[in-house]
Coordinates of C-alpha atoms in Angstrom, one line a residue:
M1 CA 24.1 -26.4 -103.8
P2 CA 22.8 -24.5 -101.2
A3 CA 21.5 -25.8 -98.1
D4 CA 18.0 -26.5 -97.5
P5 CA 15.7 -24.0 -95.6
A6 CA 15.5 -24.8 -92.0
I7 CA 12.2 -25.5 -91.5
P8 CA 10.6 -26.0 -88.0
Q9 CA 9.9 -29.4 -86.7
T10 CA 7.9 -30.0 -83.3
P11 CA 9.9 -33.1 -81.3
S12 CA 8.1 -36.5 -80.9
A13 CA 6.1 -35.4 -78.0
A14 CA 5.1 -38.3 -74.8
P15 CA 1.3 -38.8 -75.2
L16 CA -1.0 -37.2 -73.0
P17 CA -3.7 -39.3 -70.9
I18 CA -6.9 -39.4 -72.3
P19 CA -8.6 -37.3 -69.8
E20 CA -6.1 -34.4 -70.6
V21 CA -6.8 -34.9 -74.3
A22 CA -10.4 -34.9 -73.6
R23 CA -10.2 -31.5 -71.4
L24 CA -8.0 -29.7 -74.0
G25 CA -10.1 -30.9 -76.6
T26 CA -13.1 -29.4 -74.7
D27 CA -11.3 -26.2 -74.1
V28 CA -10.4 -25.9 -77.7
L29 CA -13.7 -26.2 -79.0
E30 CA -15.4 -24.0 -76.6
R31 CA -12.7 -21.0 -77.6
V32 CA -13.7 -21.5 -81.3
S33 CA -17.4 -21.6 -80.5
S34 CA -17.2 -18.7 -79.0
V35 CA -16.3 -17.2 -82.6
V36 CA -17.8 -19.8 -85.0
V37 CA -21.5 -19.9 -84.0
G38 CA -23.9 -22.5 -84.9
M39 CA -20.9 -25.2 -86.1
R40 CA -20.3 -27.0 -83.3
E41 CA -20.8 -30.5 -84.6
P42 CA -18.5 -29.7 -87.9
L43 CA -16.1 -28.2 -85.5
R44 CA -16.0 -31.3 -83.3
V45 CA -15.4 -33.4 -86.4
A46 CA -12.8 -31.0 -88.0
F47 CA -10.9 -30.9 -84.9
A48 CA -11.4 -34.9 -84.3
T49 CA -9.8 -35.2 -87.8
I50 CA -6.9 -33.1 -86.9
L51 CA -6.1 -35.2 -83.9
A52 CA -6.5 -38.3 -86.1
G53 CA -3.6 -36.5 -88.4
G54 CA -5.7 -36.2 -90.9
H55 CA -7.2 -33.1 -93.6
V56 CA -10.4 -31.5 -93.8
L57 CA -12.5 -30.2 -96.7
F58 CA -15.5 -27.8 -96.5
E59 CA -17.9 -27.7 -98.9
D60 CA -20.7 -25.7 -98.9
V61 CA -22.1 -22.1 -100.1
P62 CA -20.2 -19.2 -99.7
G63 CA -20.7 -16.8 -96.4
L64 CA -21.2 -19.8 -93.8
G65 CA -17.9 -19.0 -91.9
K66 CA -15.9 -21.8 -93.2
T67 CA -12.7 -19.6 -93.4
L68 CA -13.4 -18.2 -90.1
A69 CA -13.5 -21.7 -88.6
A70 CA -10.4 -22.7 -90.4
R71 CA -8.5 -19.6 -89.3
S72 CA -9.8 -20.1 -85.5
I73 CA -9.0 -23.6 -85.1
A74 CA -5.4 -22.8 -86.2
A75 CA -5.2 -19.8 -83.7
A76 CA -6.9 -21.9 -80.9
V77 CA -4.4 -24.9 -81.5
G78 CA -1.4 -22.4 -81.7
L79 CA -0.4 -23.8 -85.2
D80 CA 1.2 -21.0 -87.8
F81 CA -1.8 -20.3 -90.2
R82 CA -1.6 -19.4 -93.8
R83 CA -4.4 -18.9 -96.7
L84 CA -4.0 -19.0 -100.2
Q85 CA -7.0 -18.0 -102.2
C86 CA -6.9 -20.2 -105.1
T87 CA -7.4 -18.7 -109.0
P88 CA -7.7 -20.1 -112.2
D89 CA -3.8 -18.7 -112.9
L90 CA -2.4 -20.1 -109.7
L91 CA 0.4 -22.3 -110.3
P92 CA 2.1 -25.0 -108.2
S93 CA 5.0 -23.0 -107.4
D94 CA 2.5 -20.6 -105.8
I95 CA 1.5 -23.1 -103.1
T96 CA 5.2 -25.2 -103.0
G97 CA 7.7 -22.3 -103.3
S98 CA 10.6 -22.5 -105.9
F99 CA 14.4 -21.9 -106.3
V100 CA 15.4 -18.3 -107.1
Y101 CA 18.9 -16.8 -108.3
V102 CA 20.7 -14.9 -105.8
P103 CA 22.9 -12.6 -107.6
S104 CA 25.0 -12.1 -104.1
T105 CA 25.8 -15.6 -104.0
A106 CA 25.5 -16.6 -107.5
E107 CA 23.6 -19.8 -106.3
F108 CA 19.6 -20.6 -107.0
E109 CA 17.9 -20.5 -103.3
F110 CA 14.7 -22.1 -102.2
R111 CA 12.2 -20.0 -101.2
P112 CA 9.4 -21.8 -99.4
G113 CA 5.9 -21.5 -100.3
P114 CA 3.1 -20.6 -98.3
V115 CA 2.4 -24.8 -97.4
F116 CA 5.1 -24.3 -95.3
T117 CA 3.3 -24.0 -92.1
G118 CA 1.3 -25.6 -89.6
L119 CA -2.1 -25.5 -90.9
F120 CA -2.7 -24.2 -94.8
L121 CA -6.2 -23.0 -95.9
A122 CA -6.8 -23.5 -99.6
D123 CA -9.6 -21.4 -100.2
E124 CA -12.0 -22.3 -102.6
I125 CA -9.8 -24.9 -104.1
N126 CA -11.9 -26.0 -107.0
R127 CA -11.1 -22.7 -108.6
T128 CA -7.8 -23.9 -109.8
S129 CA -6.4 -26.1 -112.1
P130 CA -6.1 -29.9 -111.5
K131 CA -2.1 -29.4 -111.9
T132 CA -2.0 -27.0 -108.9
Q133 CA -4.5 -29.1 -106.9
S134 CA -2.2 -31.9 -107.2
A135 CA 0.6 -29.9 -106.2
L136 CA -1.1 -30.5 -102.2
L137 CA -1.0 -34.2 -103.0
E138 CA 2.4 -35.1 -102.0
A139 CA 2.3 -32.7 -99.2
M140 CA -1.3 -34.0 -97.8
A141 CA -0.1 -37.7 -98.3
E142 CA 3.8 -37.4 -97.2
G143 CA 4.6 -34.1 -95.5
Q144 CA 6.7 -32.8 -97.9
V145 CA 7.0 -31.2 -101.3
S146 CA 9.3 -31.9 -104.3
V147 CA 10.7 -29.1 -106.5
E148 CA 13.2 -29.7 -109.0
G149 CA 14.1 -33.1 -108.2
R150 CA 14.6 -31.8 -104.4
S151 CA 12.5 -33.1 -101.3
F152 CA 11.8 -30.7 -98.5
P153 CA 10.0 -31.5 -95.6
L154 CA 6.9 -29.5 -94.2
P155 CA 6.7 -28.5 -90.6
T156 CA 4.7 -30.8 -88.0
P157 CA 2.0 -30.9 -87.2
F158 CA 1.1 -30.3 -90.8
H159 CA -2.9 -30.0 -91.7
V160 CA -4.7 -28.9 -95.0
V161 CA -8.1 -27.2 -94.6
A162 CA -9.7 -26.3 -97.7
T163 CA -13.3 -25.1 -98.9
A164 CA -15.1 -25.5 -102.0
N165 CA -18.0 -24.2 -103.3
P166 CA -20.7 -26.7 -104.8
I167 CA -23.2 -24.4 -106.6
E168 CA -20.9 -22.7 -108.8
S169 CA -19.5 -24.4 -112.4
E170 CA -18.4 -21.7 -114.4
G171 CA -14.3 -21.2 -113.8
T172 CA -14.2 -24.2 -111.4
Y173 CA -12.7 -27.4 -111.5
A174 CA -13.8 -30.4 -109.8
L175 CA -11.5 -32.2 -107.7
P176 CA -9.9 -35.3 -109.1
E177 CA -11.1 -38.4 -107.4
A178 CA -7.4 -38.9 -106.2
Q179 CA -7.4 -35.5 -104.3
L180 CA -10.9 -36.0 -102.8
D181 CA -9.5 -39.4 -101.3
R182 CA -6.6 -37.3 -99.2
F183 CA -9.3 -35.7 -97.2
M184 CA -10.1 -37.3 -94.2
V185 CA -13.6 -35.5 -94.3
R186 CA -15.7 -33.5 -96.6
L187 CA -18.0 -31.3 -94.0
S188 CA -20.9 -29.5 -94.9
V189 CA -21.7 -26.4 -92.4
G190 CA -25.3 -25.7 -93.6
Y191 CA -27.3 -22.8 -92.8
P192 CA -27.8 -21.6 -89.2
D193 CA -31.4 -21.3 -87.5
E194 CA -33.0 -18.2 -86.4
A195 CA -31.4 -18.2 -83.2
G196 CA -27.6 -18.8 -84.6
E197 CA -28.0 -16.3 -87.0
S198 CA -29.2 -13.7 -84.6
R199 CA -26.1 -14.7 -82.3
V200 CA -23.7 -14.1 -85.4
L201 CA -25.0 -10.5 -86.0
L202 CA -25.0 -9.7 -82.3
A203 CA -21.3 -11.0 -82.2
R204 CA -20.4 -8.8 -85.0
V205 CA -22.1 -5.8 -83.3
A206 CA -20.4 -6.3 -79.9
R207 CA -17.0 -6.5 -81.3
R208 CA -17.1 -3.3 -83.2
H209 CA -15.0 -4.4 -85.7
E210 CA -15.3 -7.1 -88.8
V211 CA -12.0 -9.6 -88.1
A212 CA -12.9 -11.9 -85.0
T213 CA -9.7 -13.2 -83.4
I214 CA -9.0 -15.8 -80.6
E215 CA -6.5 -16.6 -78.4
P216 CA -4.5 -19.8 -78.4
V217 CA -5.7 -22.5 -75.8
I218 CA -2.3 -24.9 -76.8
D219 CA 0.5 -24.8 -78.6
A220 CA 2.1 -26.9 -81.4
A221 CA 3.8 -29.2 -79.2
T222 CA 0.7 -29.8 -77.0
L223 CA -1.0 -30.6 -80.0
A224 CA 1.7 -33.2 -80.8
A225 CA 1.1 -34.5 -77.3
M226 CA -2.5 -34.8 -77.8
Q227 CA -2.4 -36.4 -81.2
A228 CA 0.1 -39.1 -79.5
G229 CA -2.3 -39.5 -77.0
V230 CA -5.0 -40.4 -79.5
E231 CA -2.6 -42.7 -81.3
A232 CA -1.8 -44.8 -77.9
V233 CA -5.7 -46.0 -77.8
D234 CA -6.2 -49.4 -79.3
V235 CA -9.4 -50.3 -80.9
D236 CA -11.7 -53.5 -80.4
P237 CA -11.3 -55.9 -83.3
D238 CA -15.4 -56.1 -83.4
V239 CA -15.0 -52.5 -84.2
V240 CA -12.5 -52.7 -86.9
A241 CA -14.5 -55.2 -88.5
Y242 CA -17.5 -53.2 -88.6
C243 CA -15.5 -50.2 -90.3
V244 CA -14.3 -52.5 -92.8
R245 CA -17.7 -54.1 -93.6
L246 CA -19.6 -50.7 -93.9
A247 CA -16.6 -49.4 -96.4
A248 CA -16.8 -53.0 -98.6
A249 CA -21.0 -52.4 -98.3
T250 CA -20.5 -49.1 -100.5
R251 CA -18.3 -51.2 -102.9
H252 CA -21.4 -53.4 -103.8
H253 CA -24.3 -51.1 -103.4
R254 CA -26.1 -50.5 -106.7
S255 CA -25.9 -46.7 -106.8
V256 CA -22.3 -47.0 -106.6
E257 CA -19.7 -47.6 -109.4
V258 CA -16.7 -47.1 -107.5
G259 CA -16.6 -47.6 -103.3
A260 CA -14.7 -46.5 -100.8
S261 CA -10.9 -47.5 -100.8
P262 CA -9.1 -48.9 -97.4
R263 CA -8.3 -45.4 -97.0
G264 CA -11.9 -45.0 -96.2
S265 CA -12.3 -47.6 -93.8
Q266 CA -9.0 -46.4 -91.9
G267 CA -10.5 -42.9 -91.7
L268 CA -13.6 -44.4 -90.3
L269 CA -11.7 -45.7 -87.7
L270 CA -9.1 -42.9 -86.8
V271 CA -11.8 -40.1 -86.7
A272 CA -13.9 -42.7 -84.5
R273 CA -11.1 -43.2 -82.3
A274 CA -10.3 -39.2 -81.9
L275 CA -14.3 -38.7 -81.1
A276 CA -14.1 -41.1 -78.8
V277 CA -10.9 -39.6 -76.9
L278 CA -12.4 -36.1 -77.0
D279 CA -15.5 -37.6 -74.9
G280 CA -12.9 -39.2 -72.4
R281 CA -13.4 -42.8 -73.5
D282 CA -10.2 -45.0 -74.2
F283 CA -12.2 -47.3 -76.5
V284 CA -14.5 -46.7 -79.4
I285 CA -18.0 -47.6 -79.6
P286 CA -20.3 -48.4 -82.9
D287 CA -21.9 -44.8 -82.5
D288 CA -18.5 -43.2 -83.0
V289 CA -18.1 -44.8 -86.2
K290 CA -21.8 -44.1 -87.6
S291 CA -21.3 -40.4 -86.2
V292 CA -18.7 -40.0 -89.0
A293 CA -19.6 -42.3 -91.7
V294 CA -21.0 -39.6 -93.9
P295 CA -18.1 -37.3 -93.8
V296 CA -15.8 -39.9 -94.1
L297 CA -17.1 -42.0 -96.9
A298 CA -19.5 -39.8 -98.9
H299 CA -16.8 -37.9 -101.0
R300 CA -14.9 -41.2 -101.7
L301 CA -18.0 -42.8 -103.7
T302 CA -18.2 -42.6 -107.7
L303 CA -22.2 -42.9 -108.2
T304 CA -23.5 -44.7 -111.4
V305 CA -24.7 -42.5 -114.3
Q306 CA -28.2 -43.7 -113.7
A307 CA -28.2 -42.9 -110.0
W308 CA -26.5 -39.4 -110.7
T309 CA -29.4 -38.5 -112.9
S310 CA -32.2 -39.7 -110.8
G311 CA -30.8 -37.3 -108.0
V312 CA -29.1 -40.1 -105.8
R313 CA -27.0 -38.6 -103.6
A314 CA -23.8 -40.0 -102.0
E315 CA -24.8 -39.2 -98.4
Q316 CA -27.9 -40.9 -99.3
V317 CA -26.0 -43.9 -99.9
V318 CA -23.7 -43.9 -97.0
M319 CA -26.8 -43.6 -94.5
E320 CA -28.4 -46.5 -96.2
V321 CA -25.4 -48.2 -95.7
V322 CA -25.2 -47.6 -92.3
N323 CA -28.5 -48.4 -91.5
T324 CA -28.5 -52.0 -93.0
V325 CA -25.1 -53.3 -92.4
A326 CA -25.3 -54.9 -88.9
G327 CA -23.0 -53.5 -86.0
P328 CA -20.5 -55.7 -83.6
P329 CA -22.3 -58.5 -82.5
A330 CA -20.4 -58.3 -79.0
V331 CA -19.3 -55.5 -76.7
G332 CA -15.6 -55.7 -76.7
A333 CA -13.6 -56.0 -73.6
A334 CA -12.6 -52.4 -73.1
Q335 CA -16.4 -51.6 -73.3
R336 CA -17.3 -54.3 -71.2
A337 CA -14.8 -53.1 -68.3
Q338 CA -15.9 -49.5 -68.6
A339 CA -19.9 -50.7 -68.2
P340 CA -21.7 -50.5 -65.2
G341 CA -21.7 -53.0 -62.6
A342 CA -18.4 -54.5 -64.4

């Protein structure tokens, strides 16, 4: 039996202090924003999701820079990047890799697929079959793939960024709820305003070629240390309870058949904590949670048939929940320590 392929693993890093994580995070976002115009807030949430150890789904119409955003984030943080264009005839082995017979050794050797990278972009993921989509489930959940009864660890850090086109139905396959739930956030880019679109055009003219490139700001080891710095931040129990109440409220909403799972409330907490660190704080405030409620929770809701036929959108349900669920009753100890005059 041949040996498993050597997969590069970033060693465990010492946590970076919060001010350093915030400084480096700002540098990364500035570098990416210099190429990806008019997407500052989606980029900020996407990068916070990566710092929180999660995966990102960009869902919007073609031509808005979703692929460019994923490629630019990967370059800025120094991760190896591979892109796979999803098609209806794509097989699971096209993602995970497969065993290949080697005549010189008379043995089968595992050839890793494109998922063995730091940041894997599944472009137009809803164009491939559910069987192939599910090939990513184990990778996203456990950081490994299983092929013919054997498991192979993925590199660390490892993150998936997928794009989906919501306006086409012919030749597409809706992502199963289990697959959607593995994405910590679903982001919509939206059309830029006139000034932003003008900057896109002027930037294209200025660089004299089609492909936009950026230089790394950090490397994979530094990203791991930033993630460790985020993990070192504790969260006040009142904020934790607020995240739980928001997720629970979606389960009892009149327009919702299936609400957000505990993975949804955990996603709220983790992304909000990463946003707080990017702002240079070692504590989470309710506004951090509110700002990510829609991207974290909306894609986890299954609406009732009556709501769906009436044109109700999951984003509207989440905003209604945010506006009706009471926030934390008191400021936590960490916030009081930071408050003026404390």
